[in-house]
């Protein structure tokens, strides 16, 4: 494999990380064990399948040119057993996942891991998959995971030969007008995004509960909502399923803040909602293909249906502007920073994220996934764990699977010691909406 240069966005994710603040995403899958040794068999199968899954053997290394850059290449010493870990039996899978999410991935090896967690009850086990955000976005990470389950075909290799003439080349005279127009267009887009970001930073209506001092401690919780209830609410209120799921987060946060005594009056936190720019016909392309929408969560709105309407209207405005405009397209600004700027300015970029958004709410689809099994054991729960940015106390992942929606919550364990209360509040919010809609 010819080394593949990291895109500016991937390079940004690689350099934002610190030893005390890892930047990886996770997926916790809970299984009904078909036998007492199911967890051990699952660990063996993951290792065997990883050895022949393209992309899982690629590492990230610094390069001499461009200065400050990095590239992916095949790790000649790749051994899946360095990435698949069988733990001692655990009583609470989500608690264990939170502790494991504190641990940075080995940056000298392909940046992923699979922790197989046998259940103390002997009837279940879980697997926590983690991927560095520079290695994969949510859809790519889901593709990797699906390739390790039973019955999955081995995907085609994601690496591509460099395009003809991809080396250093001076443009011809006929190309210059187009290049100039492109540069002017890109500069205008960058200024538009930067201007929107400044506006978002000036009008903050968040809560102290959503800020942290980046302690590095992690806690994970999960909430399970009936997908049929969500669809019933959508049919009543209009909009999309994702609009309802976002509104449930807003209502859950309102309940949570009121229960903990912080109060929700005037609170409208800025939620960054990632948007995939990945070509649907090319799900195996490496790296990140992301932009985002920035939307206010109407936590201060007492009427649950008004919250759904407010989210729907905000998301419609975002979609009309498109994923390349607005403050939510902050990820696209990475293209305007040279590699050396990412190398030495990563920590500054990391600390500035808190200025522009208050929490991440990421939807991770598992398209067509039903009846998933590993070692003949069935998946019963699937919690996405979104990366937690420095200075922020909460990240929310959302995944529909079969007849349920799974909310995966990852928080700074010091800033949010009552994450279980938020999880219960999300379930209560969804139940109340469904009840009013005749559920």
GROMACS .gro file of C-alpha atoms in nm:
model
  439
    1UNK     CA    1   0.000   0.000   0.000
    2UNK     CA    2   0.132   0.343  -0.101
    3UNK     CA    3   0.126   0.574   0.204
    4UNK     CA    4  -0.196   0.777   0.201
    5UNK     CA    5  -0.161   1.135   0.330
    6UNK     CA    6  -0.401   1.230   0.605
    7UNK     CA    7  -0.658   1.489   0.507
    8UNK     CA    8  -0.642   1.820   0.697
    9UNK     CA    9  -0.943   1.714   0.908
   10UNK     CA   10  -0.788   1.377   0.996
   11UNK     CA   11  -0.461   1.551   1.080
   12UNK     CA   12  -0.650   1.788   1.307
   13UNK     CA   13  -0.810   1.498   1.496
   14UNK     CA   14  -0.471   1.326   1.527
   15UNK     CA   15  -0.308   1.634   1.680
   16UNK     CA   16  -0.594   1.746   1.905
   17UNK     CA   17  -0.547   1.438   2.123
   18UNK     CA   18  -0.337   1.439   2.438
   19UNK     CA   19  -0.240   1.163   2.679
   20UNK     CA   20  -0.497   1.289   2.930
   21UNK     CA   21  -0.768   1.346   2.672
   22UNK     CA   22  -0.798   1.067   2.414
   23UNK     CA   23  -0.999   1.137   2.101
   24UNK     CA   24  -1.154   0.810   1.998
   25UNK     CA   25  -1.510   0.696   1.941
   26UNK     CA   26  -1.660   0.374   2.069
   27UNK     CA   27  -1.937   0.127   2.010
   28UNK     CA   28  -2.057  -0.099   2.291
   29UNK     CA   29  -2.244  -0.410   2.177
   30UNK     CA   30  -2.414  -0.631   2.436
   31UNK     CA   31  -2.483  -0.996   2.346
   32UNK     CA   32  -2.693  -1.278   2.481
   33UNK     CA   33  -2.428  -1.547   2.529
   34UNK     CA   34  -2.514  -1.877   2.361
   35UNK     CA   35  -2.270  -2.067   2.585
   36UNK     CA   36  -2.043  -2.010   2.889
   37UNK     CA   37  -1.737  -1.970   2.662
   38UNK     CA   38  -1.905  -1.731   2.416
   39UNK     CA   39  -1.688  -1.432   2.512
   40UNK     CA   40  -1.366  -1.628   2.461
   41UNK     CA   41  -1.484  -1.754   2.123
   42UNK     CA   42  -1.590  -1.402   2.025
   43UNK     CA   43  -1.242  -1.266   2.105
   44UNK     CA   44  -1.083  -1.533   1.887
   45UNK     CA   45  -1.318  -1.465   1.598
   46UNK     CA   46  -1.260  -1.088   1.612
   47UNK     CA   47  -0.884  -1.140   1.598
   48UNK     CA   48  -0.908  -1.386   1.310
   49UNK     CA   49  -1.143  -1.166   1.107
   50UNK     CA   50  -0.944  -0.849   1.179
   51UNK     CA   51  -0.638  -1.009   1.022
   52UNK     CA   52  -0.814  -1.013   0.686
   53UNK     CA   53  -1.020  -0.692   0.709
   54UNK     CA   54  -0.858  -0.419   0.498
   55UNK     CA   55  -0.792  -0.097   0.684
   56UNK     CA   56  -0.757  -0.247   1.029
   57UNK     CA   57  -0.387  -0.305   0.962
   58UNK     CA   58  -0.309   0.058   0.877
   59UNK     CA   59  -0.124   0.286   1.118
   60UNK     CA   60  -0.065   0.662   1.116
   61UNK     CA   61   0.291   0.791   1.092
   62UNK     CA   62   0.457   1.132   1.060
   63UNK     CA   63   0.607   1.218   0.721
   64UNK     CA   64   0.890   1.447   0.616
   65UNK     CA   65   0.683   1.623   0.352
   66UNK     CA   66   0.462   1.812   0.384
   67UNK     CA   67   0.625   1.935   0.703
   68UNK     CA   68   0.396   1.855   0.994
   69UNK     CA   69   0.194   1.605   0.791
   70UNK     CA   70   0.115   1.240   0.850
   71UNK     CA   71   0.007   0.943   0.641
   72UNK     CA   72  -0.151   0.601   0.668
   73UNK     CA   73   0.041   0.293   0.569
   74UNK     CA   74   0.028  -0.078   0.640
   75UNK     CA   75   0.188  -0.179   0.969
   76UNK     CA   76   0.433  -0.457   0.873
   77UNK     CA   77   0.418  -0.591   1.229
   78UNK     CA   78   0.038  -0.588   1.253
   79UNK     CA   79  -0.090  -0.851   1.496
   80UNK     CA   80  -0.462  -0.848   1.581
   81UNK     CA   81  -0.383  -0.997   1.922
   82UNK     CA   82  -0.233  -0.658   2.014
   83UNK     CA   83  -0.576  -0.503   1.958
   84UNK     CA   84  -0.823  -0.762   2.091
   85UNK     CA   85  -0.837  -0.779   2.471
   86UNK     CA   86  -1.035  -1.027   2.682
   87UNK     CA   87  -1.108  -0.879   3.025
   88UNK     CA   88  -1.207  -1.030   3.357
   89UNK     CA   89  -1.586  -1.071   3.410
   90UNK     CA   90  -1.770  -0.744   3.473
   91UNK     CA   91  -2.103  -0.667   3.639
   92UNK     CA   92  -2.193  -0.349   3.448
   93UNK     CA   93  -2.090  -0.320   3.083
   94UNK     CA   94  -2.149   0.054   3.053
   95UNK     CA   95  -1.947   0.132   3.365
   96UNK     CA   96  -1.661  -0.076   3.229
   97UNK     CA   97  -1.690   0.096   2.891
   98UNK     CA   98  -1.657   0.438   3.053
   99UNK     CA   99  -1.334   0.336   3.226
  100UNK     CA  100  -1.193   0.185   2.905
  101UNK     CA  101  -1.278   0.501   2.708
  102UNK     CA  102  -1.030   0.685   2.933
  103UNK     CA  103  -0.742   0.483   2.791
  104UNK     CA  104  -0.562   0.628   2.487
  105UNK     CA  105  -0.505   0.401   2.191
  106UNK     CA  106  -0.148   0.303   2.105
  107UNK     CA  107  -0.040   0.563   1.847
  108UNK     CA  108   0.246   0.342   1.726
  109UNK     CA  109   0.001   0.078   1.603
  110UNK     CA  110  -0.320   0.086   1.398
  111UNK     CA  111  -0.541   0.304   1.622
  112UNK     CA  112  -0.827   0.073   1.715
  113UNK     CA  113  -0.910  -0.184   1.982
  114UNK     CA  114  -1.175  -0.439   2.074
  115UNK     CA  115  -1.233  -0.511   2.444
  116UNK     CA  116  -1.433  -0.829   2.503
  117UNK     CA  117  -1.614  -0.813   2.839
  118UNK     CA  118  -1.756  -1.139   2.980
  119UNK     CA  119  -2.063  -1.081   3.194
  120UNK     CA  120  -2.040  -1.177   3.560
  121UNK     CA  121  -2.381  -1.345   3.524
  122UNK     CA  122  -2.244  -1.591   3.267
  123UNK     CA  123  -2.540  -1.532   3.034
  124UNK     CA  124  -2.414  -1.228   2.844
  125UNK     CA  125  -2.102  -1.052   2.723
  126UNK     CA  126  -2.017  -0.725   2.554
  127UNK     CA  127  -1.761  -0.592   2.309
  128UNK     CA  128  -1.638  -0.233   2.319
  129UNK     CA  129  -1.486  -0.130   1.986
  130UNK     CA  130  -1.280   0.189   1.985
  131UNK     CA  131  -1.142   0.376   1.683
  132UNK     CA  132  -0.936   0.692   1.679
  133UNK     CA  133  -1.127   0.971   1.511
  134UNK     CA  134  -0.835   1.027   1.271
  135UNK     CA  135  -0.871   0.667   1.155
  136UNK     CA  136  -1.243   0.661   1.085
  137UNK     CA  137  -1.565   0.858   1.111
  138UNK     CA  138  -1.879   0.698   1.254
  139UNK     CA  139  -1.996   0.537   0.931
  140UNK     CA  140  -1.651   0.398   0.851
  141UNK     CA  141  -1.614   0.267   1.206
  142UNK     CA  142  -1.954   0.098   1.179
  143UNK     CA  143  -1.837  -0.061   0.853
  144UNK     CA  144  -1.531  -0.203   1.029
  145UNK     CA  145  -1.744  -0.343   1.311
  146UNK     CA  146  -1.995  -0.501   1.073
  147UNK     CA  147  -1.708  -0.679   0.895
  148UNK     CA  148  -1.618  -0.856   1.221
  149UNK     CA  149  -1.963  -1.000   1.293
  150UNK     CA  150  -2.090  -1.339   1.179
  151UNK     CA  151  -2.175  -1.377   0.812
  152UNK     CA  152  -2.015  -1.051   0.699
  153UNK     CA  153  -1.831  -1.055   0.366
  154UNK     CA  154  -1.471  -0.936   0.368
  155UNK     CA  155  -1.481  -0.581   0.226
  156UNK     CA  156  -1.277  -0.472  -0.072
  157UNK     CA  157  -0.954  -0.292   0.007
  158UNK     CA  158  -1.011   0.075   0.073
  159UNK     CA  159  -0.669   0.188  -0.047
  160UNK     CA  160  -0.646   0.335  -0.393
  161UNK     CA  161  -0.345   0.397  -0.613
  162UNK     CA  162  -0.249   0.763  -0.638
  163UNK     CA  163  -0.413   0.950  -0.920
  164UNK     CA  164  -0.211   0.997  -1.232
  165UNK     CA  165   0.004   1.305  -1.201
  166UNK     CA  166  -0.057   1.335  -0.828
  167UNK     CA  167   0.301   1.444  -0.768
  168UNK     CA  168   0.425   1.804  -0.768
  169UNK     CA  169   0.316   1.972  -1.092
  170UNK     CA  170   0.289   2.333  -1.203
  171UNK     CA  171  -0.049   2.425  -1.350
  172UNK     CA  172  -0.078   2.514  -1.715
  173UNK     CA  173  -0.194   2.856  -1.826
  174UNK     CA  174  -0.536   2.723  -1.923
  175UNK     CA  175  -0.590   2.591  -1.572
  176UNK     CA  176  -0.507   2.915  -1.389
  177UNK     CA  177  -0.847   3.092  -1.425
  178UNK     CA  178  -1.028   2.790  -1.282
  179UNK     CA  179  -0.777   2.760  -0.999
  180UNK     CA  180  -0.816   3.127  -0.914
  181UNK     CA  181  -1.196   3.100  -0.915
  182UNK     CA  182  -1.174   2.793  -0.692
  183UNK     CA  183  -0.942   2.969  -0.449
  184UNK     CA  184  -1.173   3.271  -0.431
  185UNK     CA  185  -1.476   3.046  -0.377
  186UNK     CA  186  -1.298   2.850  -0.103
  187UNK     CA  187  -1.182   3.170   0.067
  188UNK     CA  188  -1.537   3.308   0.059
  189UNK     CA  189  -1.672   2.985   0.206
  190UNK     CA  190  -1.411   2.992   0.480
  191UNK     CA  191  -1.495   3.351   0.572
  192UNK     CA  192  -1.866   3.268   0.577
  193UNK     CA  193  -1.812   2.973   0.813
  194UNK     CA  194  -1.577   3.174   1.036
  195UNK     CA  195  -1.827   3.460   1.055
  196UNK     CA  196  -2.107   3.221   1.155
  197UNK     CA  197  -1.880   3.066   1.420
  198UNK     CA  198  -1.810   3.408   1.571
  199UNK     CA  199  -2.184   3.473   1.586
  200UNK     CA  200  -2.243   3.140   1.759
  201UNK     CA  201  -1.971   3.218   2.013
  202UNK     CA  202  -2.127   3.554   2.101
  203UNK     CA  203  -2.474   3.423   2.183
  204UNK     CA  204  -2.427   3.152   2.445
  205UNK     CA  205  -2.722   3.015   2.643
  206UNK     CA  206  -2.571   2.701   2.788
  207UNK     CA  207  -2.546   2.547   3.133
  208UNK     CA  208  -2.245   2.506   3.365
  209UNK     CA  209  -2.328   2.135   3.365
  210UNK     CA  210  -2.200   2.116   3.005
  211UNK     CA  211  -1.854   2.252   3.080
  212UNK     CA  212  -1.563   2.055   3.221
  213UNK     CA  213  -1.198   2.104   3.305
  214UNK     CA  214  -1.100   1.810   3.087
  215UNK     CA  215  -1.015   1.575   3.372
  216UNK     CA  216  -0.981   1.275   3.142
  217UNK     CA  217  -1.211   1.066   3.364
  218UNK     CA  218  -1.499   0.910   3.173
  219UNK     CA  219  -1.840   0.770   3.253
  220UNK     CA  220  -2.073   0.596   3.010
  221UNK     CA  221  -2.447   0.535   3.034
  222UNK     CA  222  -2.717   0.421   2.796
  223UNK     CA  223  -3.085   0.488   2.733
  224UNK     CA  224  -3.317   0.264   2.531
  225UNK     CA  225  -3.623   0.404   2.354
  226UNK     CA  226  -3.885   0.214   2.153
  227UNK     CA  227  -3.840   0.302   1.784
  228UNK     CA  228  -4.212   0.251   1.722
  229UNK     CA  229  -4.287   0.526   1.975
  230UNK     CA  230  -4.044   0.759   1.798
  231UNK     CA  231  -4.214   0.695   1.463
  232UNK     CA  232  -4.555   0.757   1.619
  233UNK     CA  233  -4.437   1.095   1.746
  234UNK     CA  234  -4.291   1.179   1.405
  235UNK     CA  235  -4.622   1.096   1.236
  236UNK     CA  236  -4.798   1.333   1.477
  237UNK     CA  237  -4.552   1.622   1.470
  238UNK     CA  238  -4.403   1.596   1.121
  239UNK     CA  239  -4.036   1.632   1.040
  240UNK     CA  240  -3.788   1.347   1.045
  241UNK     CA  241  -3.704   1.070   1.288
  242UNK     CA  242  -3.377   1.249   1.367
  243UNK     CA  243  -3.571   1.566   1.454
  244UNK     CA  244  -3.768   1.369   1.714
  245UNK     CA  245  -3.454   1.203   1.850
  246UNK     CA  246  -3.287   1.545   1.892
  247UNK     CA  247  -3.598   1.683   2.061
  248UNK     CA  248  -3.590   1.387   2.303
  249UNK     CA  249  -3.234   1.485   2.394
  250UNK     CA  250  -3.350   1.843   2.457
  251UNK     CA  251  -3.642   1.729   2.674
  252UNK     CA  252  -3.424   1.481   2.859
  253UNK     CA  253  -3.172   1.754   2.936
  254UNK     CA  254  -3.450   1.980   3.064
  255UNK     CA  255  -3.568   1.712   3.306
  256UNK     CA  256  -3.210   1.637   3.409
  257UNK     CA  257  -3.116   1.998   3.482
  258UNK     CA  258  -3.434   2.055   3.682
  259UNK     CA  259  -3.388   1.736   3.885
  260UNK     CA  260  -3.027   1.818   3.973
  261UNK     CA  261  -3.127   2.170   4.082
  262UNK     CA  262  -2.948   2.360   3.806
  263UNK     CA  263  -3.268   2.479   3.641
  264UNK     CA  264  -3.343   2.490   3.268
  265UNK     CA  265  -3.471   2.849   3.241
  266UNK     CA  266  -3.310   3.024   2.945
  267UNK     CA  267  -3.091   2.724   2.857
  268UNK     CA  268  -3.050   2.665   2.481
  269UNK     CA  269  -2.719   2.479   2.434
  270UNK     CA  270  -2.553   2.464   2.093
  271UNK     CA  271  -2.551   2.107   1.966
  272UNK     CA  272  -2.311   2.011   1.688
  273UNK     CA  273  -2.476   1.745   1.472
  274UNK     CA  274  -2.222   1.579   1.238
  275UNK     CA  275  -2.327   1.537   0.876
  276UNK     CA  276  -2.167   1.271   0.660
  277UNK     CA  277  -2.021   1.381   0.326
  278UNK     CA  278  -1.924   1.025   0.247
  279UNK     CA  279  -2.014   0.893  -0.097
  280UNK     CA  280  -2.285   0.627  -0.033
  281UNK     CA  281  -2.135   0.418  -0.313
  282UNK     CA  282  -1.795   0.424  -0.141
  283UNK     CA  283  -1.851   0.339   0.229
  284UNK     CA  284  -1.501   0.193   0.270
  285UNK     CA  285  -1.305   0.511   0.192
  286UNK     CA  286  -1.061   0.580   0.473
  287UNK     CA  287  -1.061   0.880   0.703
  288UNK     CA  288  -1.334   1.130   0.778
  289UNK     CA  289  -1.590   1.272   0.538
  290UNK     CA  290  -1.768   1.513   0.771
  291UNK     CA  291  -1.929   1.850   0.808
  292UNK     CA  292  -2.200   1.942   1.057
  293UNK     CA  293  -2.506   2.141   1.152
  294UNK     CA  294  -2.513   2.365   1.457
  295UNK     CA  295  -2.854   2.384   1.622
  296UNK     CA  296  -2.994   2.522   1.944
  297UNK     CA  297  -3.159   2.262   2.165
  298UNK     CA  298  -3.475   2.422   2.311
  299UNK     CA  299  -3.411   2.298   2.664
  300UNK     CA  300  -3.588   2.605   2.806
  301UNK     CA  301  -3.914   2.529   2.620
  302UNK     CA  302  -4.170   2.371   2.860
  303UNK     CA  303  -4.398   2.229   2.589
  304UNK     CA  304  -4.261   1.897   2.453
  305UNK     CA  305  -4.433   1.942   2.116
  306UNK     CA  306  -4.300   2.295   2.087
  307UNK     CA  307  -3.954   2.148   2.144
  308UNK     CA  308  -4.003   1.906   1.853
  309UNK     CA  309  -4.127   2.192   1.634
  310UNK     CA  310  -3.833   2.415   1.729
  311UNK     CA  311  -3.580   2.140   1.648
  312UNK     CA  312  -3.754   2.063   1.318
  313UNK     CA  313  -3.749   2.428   1.210
  314UNK     CA  314  -3.385   2.472   1.309
  315UNK     CA  315  -3.278   2.160   1.121
  316UNK     CA  316  -3.477   2.269   0.814
  317UNK     CA  317  -3.285   2.599   0.815
  318UNK     CA  318  -2.959   2.409   0.842
  319UNK     CA  319  -3.048   2.181   0.552
  320UNK     CA  320  -3.145   2.477   0.335
  321UNK     CA  321  -2.804   2.635   0.400
  322UNK     CA  322  -2.635   2.301   0.330
  323UNK     CA  323  -2.351   2.121   0.511
  324UNK     CA  324  -2.086   2.352   0.361
  325UNK     CA  325  -2.219   2.666   0.529
  326UNK     CA  326  -2.288   2.793   0.878
  327UNK     CA  327  -2.105   2.750   1.206
  328UNK     CA  328  -2.165   2.374   1.203
  329UNK     CA  329  -1.929   2.340   0.907
  330UNK     CA  330  -1.637   2.417   1.139
  331UNK     CA  331  -1.472   2.088   1.037
  332UNK     CA  332  -1.427   2.221   0.685
  333UNK     CA  333  -1.202   2.500   0.814
  334UNK     CA  334  -0.935   2.236   0.873
  335UNK     CA  335  -0.866   2.256   0.498
  336UNK     CA  336  -0.740   2.612   0.542
  337UNK     CA  337  -0.476   2.523   0.803
  338UNK     CA  338  -0.135   2.397   0.682
  339UNK     CA  339  -0.004   2.068   0.827
  340UNK     CA  340   0.248   2.246   1.048
  341UNK     CA  341  -0.036   2.454   1.192
  342UNK     CA  342  -0.220   2.135   1.287
  343UNK     CA  343   0.096   1.991   1.440
  344UNK     CA  344   0.172   2.284   1.670
  345UNK     CA  345  -0.173   2.436   1.703
  346UNK     CA  346  -0.366   2.118   1.783
  347UNK     CA  347  -0.401   2.193   2.153
  348UNK     CA  348  -0.518   2.549   2.082
  349UNK     CA  349  -0.775   2.418   1.834
  350UNK     CA  350  -0.889   2.162   2.089
  351UNK     CA  351  -0.943   2.421   2.360
  352UNK     CA  352  -1.133   2.651   2.122
  353UNK     CA  353  -1.406   2.396   2.045
  354UNK     CA  354  -1.594   2.488   2.362
  355UNK     CA  355  -1.638   2.841   2.225
  356UNK     CA  356  -1.846   2.724   1.931
  357UNK     CA  357  -2.060   2.437   2.056
  358UNK     CA  358  -2.167   2.289   2.389
  359UNK     CA  359  -2.221   1.923   2.314
  360UNK     CA  360  -2.198   1.675   2.030
  361UNK     CA  361  -2.508   1.479   1.925
  362UNK     CA  362  -2.406   1.221   1.667
  363UNK     CA  363  -2.634   0.979   1.483
  364UNK     CA  364  -2.454   0.660   1.377
  365UNK     CA  365  -2.669   0.453   1.139
  366UNK     CA  366  -2.622   0.079   1.100
  367UNK     CA  367  -2.794   0.053   0.764
  368UNK     CA  368  -2.961  -0.280   0.703
  369UNK     CA  369  -2.829  -0.427   1.027
  370UNK     CA  370  -3.072  -0.675   1.181
  371UNK     CA  371  -3.019  -0.993   1.375
  372UNK     CA  372  -2.646  -0.930   1.421
  373UNK     CA  373  -2.452  -1.212   1.585
  374UNK     CA  374  -2.097  -1.283   1.694
  375UNK     CA  375  -1.989  -1.635   1.786
  376UNK     CA  376  -2.357  -1.726   1.730
  377UNK     CA  377  -2.459  -1.491   2.013
  378UNK     CA  378  -2.721  -1.227   1.931
  379UNK     CA  379  -2.674  -0.851   1.970
  380UNK     CA  380  -2.941  -0.718   2.204
  381UNK     CA  381  -2.806  -0.366   2.269
  382UNK     CA  382  -2.587  -0.130   2.064
  383UNK     CA  383  -2.463   0.195   2.221
  384UNK     CA  384  -2.259   0.445   2.016
  385UNK     CA  385  -2.010   0.647   2.222
  386UNK     CA  386  -1.916   0.973   2.051
  387UNK     CA  387  -1.577   1.137   2.119
  388UNK     CA  388  -1.571   1.392   2.398
  389UNK     CA  389  -1.401   1.718   2.300
  390UNK     CA  390  -1.175   1.901   2.547
  391UNK     CA  391  -1.365   2.137   2.773
  392UNK     CA  392  -1.699   1.965   2.714
  393UNK     CA  393  -1.870   1.742   2.964
  394UNK     CA  394  -2.113   1.546   2.746
  395UNK     CA  395  -2.134   1.373   2.408
  396UNK     CA  396  -2.443   1.187   2.287
  397UNK     CA  397  -2.449   0.908   2.029
  398UNK     CA  398  -2.773   0.777   1.877
  399UNK     CA  399  -2.821   0.447   1.691
  400UNK     CA  400  -3.148   0.284   1.581
  401UNK     CA  401  -3.118  -0.095   1.583
  402UNK     CA  402  -3.408  -0.328   1.510
  403UNK     CA  403  -3.705  -0.201   1.716
  404UNK     CA  404  -3.518   0.030   1.950
  405UNK     CA  405  -3.313   0.348   1.957
  406UNK     CA  406  -3.000   0.331   2.170
  407UNK     CA  407  -2.863   0.652   2.318
  408UNK     CA  408  -2.499   0.620   2.421
  409UNK     CA  409  -2.390   0.889   2.669
  410UNK     CA  410  -2.023   0.965   2.735
  411UNK     CA  411  -1.936   1.228   2.995
  412UNK     CA  412  -1.659   1.372   3.202
  413UNK     CA  413  -1.706   1.163   3.516
  414UNK     CA  414  -1.613   1.452   3.745
  415UNK     CA  415  -1.830   1.717   3.579
  416UNK     CA  416  -2.130   1.482   3.535
  417UNK     CA  417  -2.140   1.236   3.826
  418UNK     CA  418  -2.514   1.183   3.772
  419UNK     CA  419  -2.509   1.066   3.410
  420UNK     CA  420  -2.751   0.787   3.501
  421UNK     CA  421  -3.006   1.057   3.588
  422UNK     CA  422  -2.977   1.202   3.236
  423UNK     CA  423  -3.021   0.854   3.085
  424UNK     CA  424  -3.342   0.802   3.283
  425UNK     CA  425  -3.463   1.149   3.187
  426UNK     CA  426  -3.424   1.070   2.816
  427UNK     CA  427  -3.633   0.755   2.857
  428UNK     CA  428  -3.900   0.952   3.048
  429UNK     CA  429  -3.913   1.221   2.780
  430UNK     CA  430  -3.963   0.971   2.500
  431UNK     CA  431  -4.232   0.788   2.698
  432UNK     CA  432  -4.426   1.109   2.767
  433UNK     CA  433  -4.418   1.214   2.401
  434UNK     CA  434  -4.538   0.871   2.293
  435UNK     CA  435  -4.815   0.869   2.555
  436UNK     CA  436  -4.949   1.204   2.440
  437UNK     CA  437  -4.945   1.075   2.081
  438UNK     CA  438  -5.149   0.770   2.181
  439UNK     CA  439  -4.863   0.529   2.246
   0.00000   0.00000   0.00000
